[in-house]
Amino acid sequence: MEVLIETQNGKIFKCVKCEAIHVEYKNLNFNLKEEDFWKFASYIQNLDGEEWILRNKTSNFKRKIIIPVGSHFFNALLDGKELNELRSLLNFKKDSAFFQQTIKAGGLEFTSHLN
């Protein structure tokens, strides 16, 4: 596994054998093909957390940002701070030299991203 980026509560790494990109954030794990990873990252970056907090303000859930994951019976729950941290973790550019070196050539093994 090659670590692409890491924050206090998360990590993105790529399997050199299967080429899947794995996103770990707190107790969540997403295993994605590269194309799906970029779709997921874009979805999270564009998610209106404040809108979902308002929509779900009367919900019994502590975390008001509800993200469906894979099926109708499983959701990831985040609060505003967690959404921002996940965005920070996913915020690197597909065409950046860092990503190209790491994904394509395996040039960097570990990069720290401080919040």
GROMACS .gro file of C-alpha atoms in nm:
model
  115
    1MET     CA    1   0.000   0.000   0.000
    2GLU     CA    2   0.112   0.351  -0.082
    3VAL     CA    3  -0.010   0.628   0.149
    4LEU     CA    4  -0.120   0.926  -0.061
    5ILE     CA    5  -0.223   1.167   0.214
    6GLU     CA    6  -0.297   1.152   0.585
    7THR     CA    7  -0.477   1.371   0.840
    8GLN     CA    8  -0.529   1.328   1.211
    9ASN     CA    9  -0.839   1.110   1.158
   10GLY     CA   10  -0.800   0.979   0.806
   11LYS     CA   11  -0.580   0.839   0.537
   12ILE     CA   12  -0.597   0.777   0.164
   13PHE     CA   13  -0.388   0.498   0.026
   14LYS     CA   14  -0.364   0.294  -0.292
   15CYS     CA   15  -0.312  -0.079  -0.329
   16VAL     CA   16  -0.031  -0.139  -0.577
   17LYS     CA   17  -0.176  -0.480  -0.668
   18CYS     CA   18  -0.545  -0.407  -0.727
   19GLU     CA   19  -0.501  -0.031  -0.785
   20ALA     CA   20  -0.802   0.048  -0.564
   21ILE     CA   21  -0.794   0.372  -0.370
   22HIS     CA   22  -0.889   0.328  -0.005
   23VAL     CA   23  -1.027   0.614   0.200
   24GLU     CA   24  -1.022   0.572   0.577
   25TYR     CA   25  -1.190   0.841   0.784
   26LYS     CA   26  -1.253   0.776   1.153
   27ASN     CA   27  -1.448   0.448   1.150
   28LEU     CA   28  -1.549   0.472   0.783
   29ASN     CA   29  -1.376   0.297   0.495
   30PHE     CA   30  -1.441   0.340   0.123
   31ASN     CA   31  -1.270   0.114  -0.135
   32LEU     CA   32  -1.295   0.279  -0.474
   33LYS     CA   33  -1.168   0.253  -0.828
   34GLU     CA   34  -0.983   0.571  -0.929
   35GLU     CA   35  -1.277   0.703  -1.136
   36ASP     CA   36  -1.518   0.642  -0.846
   37PHE     CA   37  -1.276   0.807  -0.603
   38TRP     CA   38  -1.288   1.133  -0.802
   39LYS     CA   39  -1.669   1.120  -0.814
   40PHE     CA   40  -1.681   1.061  -0.437
   41ALA     CA   41  -1.432   1.342  -0.367
   42SER     CA   42  -1.633   1.580  -0.586
   43TYR     CA   43  -1.959   1.481  -0.415
   44ILE     CA   44  -1.812   1.548  -0.068
   45GLN     CA   45  -1.653   1.879  -0.177
   46ASN     CA   46  -1.987   2.002  -0.315
   47LEU     CA   47  -2.209   1.873  -0.034
   48ASP     CA   48  -2.395   2.159   0.134
   49GLY     CA   49  -2.342   2.062   0.497
   50GLU     CA   50  -2.530   2.362   0.638
   51GLU     CA   51  -2.836   2.275   0.432
   52TRP     CA   52  -2.836   1.917   0.560
   53ILE     CA   53  -2.786   2.031   0.918
   54LEU     CA   54  -3.093   2.254   0.884
   55ARG     CA   55  -3.299   1.985   0.708
   56ASN     CA   56  -3.220   1.732   0.978
   57LYS     CA   57  -3.227   1.963   1.281
   58THR     CA   58  -3.513   1.768   1.439
   59SER     CA   59  -3.355   1.431   1.369
   60ASN     CA   60  -3.267   1.215   1.667
   61PHE     CA   61  -2.921   1.160   1.524
   62LYS     CA   62  -2.639   1.355   1.690
   63ARG     CA   63  -2.470   1.408   1.353
   64LYS     CA   64  -2.706   1.581   1.109
   65ILE     CA   65  -2.522   1.538   0.777
   66ILE     CA   66  -2.647   1.206   0.645
   67ILE     CA   67  -2.465   1.053   0.347
   68PRO     CA   68  -2.615   0.740   0.185
   69VAL     CA   69  -2.344   0.480   0.132
   70GLY     CA   70  -2.406   0.203  -0.118
   71SER     CA   71  -2.758   0.109  -0.018
   72HIS     CA   72  -3.072   0.247   0.139
   73PHE     CA   73  -3.008   0.089   0.480
   74PHE     CA   74  -2.657   0.224   0.551
   75ASN     CA   75  -2.559   0.589   0.596
   76ALA     CA   76  -2.247   0.775   0.705
   77LEU     CA   77  -2.328   1.039   0.965
   78LEU     CA   78  -2.110   1.349   0.999
   79ASP     CA   79  -2.124   1.680   1.181
   80GLY     CA   80  -2.001   2.004   1.026
   81LYS     CA   81  -1.649   1.974   1.167
   82GLU     CA   82  -1.616   1.615   1.041
   83LEU     CA   83  -1.739   1.713   0.695
   84ASN     CA   84  -1.475   1.987   0.678
   85GLU     CA   85  -1.203   1.745   0.788
   86LEU     CA   86  -1.311   1.487   0.530
   87ARG     CA   87  -1.306   1.761   0.265
   88SER     CA   88  -0.954   1.853   0.373
   89LEU     CA   89  -0.847   1.490   0.340
   90LEU     CA   90  -0.998   1.462  -0.009
   91ASN     CA   91  -0.871   1.802  -0.126
   92PHE     CA   92  -0.587   1.729  -0.361
   93LYS     CA   93  -0.594   1.771  -0.735
   94LYS     CA   94  -0.602   1.485  -0.983
   95ASP     CA   95  -0.350   1.660  -1.207
   96SER     CA   96  -0.118   1.773  -0.927
   97ALA     CA   97   0.243   1.663  -0.944
   98PHE     CA   98   0.199   1.505  -0.599
   99PHE     CA   99  -0.090   1.287  -0.711
  100GLN     CA  100   0.071   1.194  -1.041
  101GLN     CA  101   0.398   1.096  -0.872
  102THR     CA  102   0.225   0.895  -0.604
  103ILE     CA  103  -0.047   0.725  -0.807
  104LYS     CA  104   0.148   0.664  -1.125
  105ALA     CA  105   0.507   0.614  -1.011
  106GLY     CA  106   0.480   0.540  -0.642
  107GLY     CA  107   0.726   0.823  -0.576
  108LEU     CA  108   0.609   0.931  -0.230
  109GLU     CA  109   0.525   0.690   0.046
  110PHE     CA  110   0.394   0.925   0.313
  111THR     CA  111   0.272   1.281   0.318
  112SER     CA  112   0.146   1.455   0.628
  113HIS     CA  113  -0.139   1.702   0.594
  114LEU     CA  114  -0.191   1.901   0.912
  115ASN     CA  115  -0.532   2.048   0.993
   0.00000   0.00000   0.00000
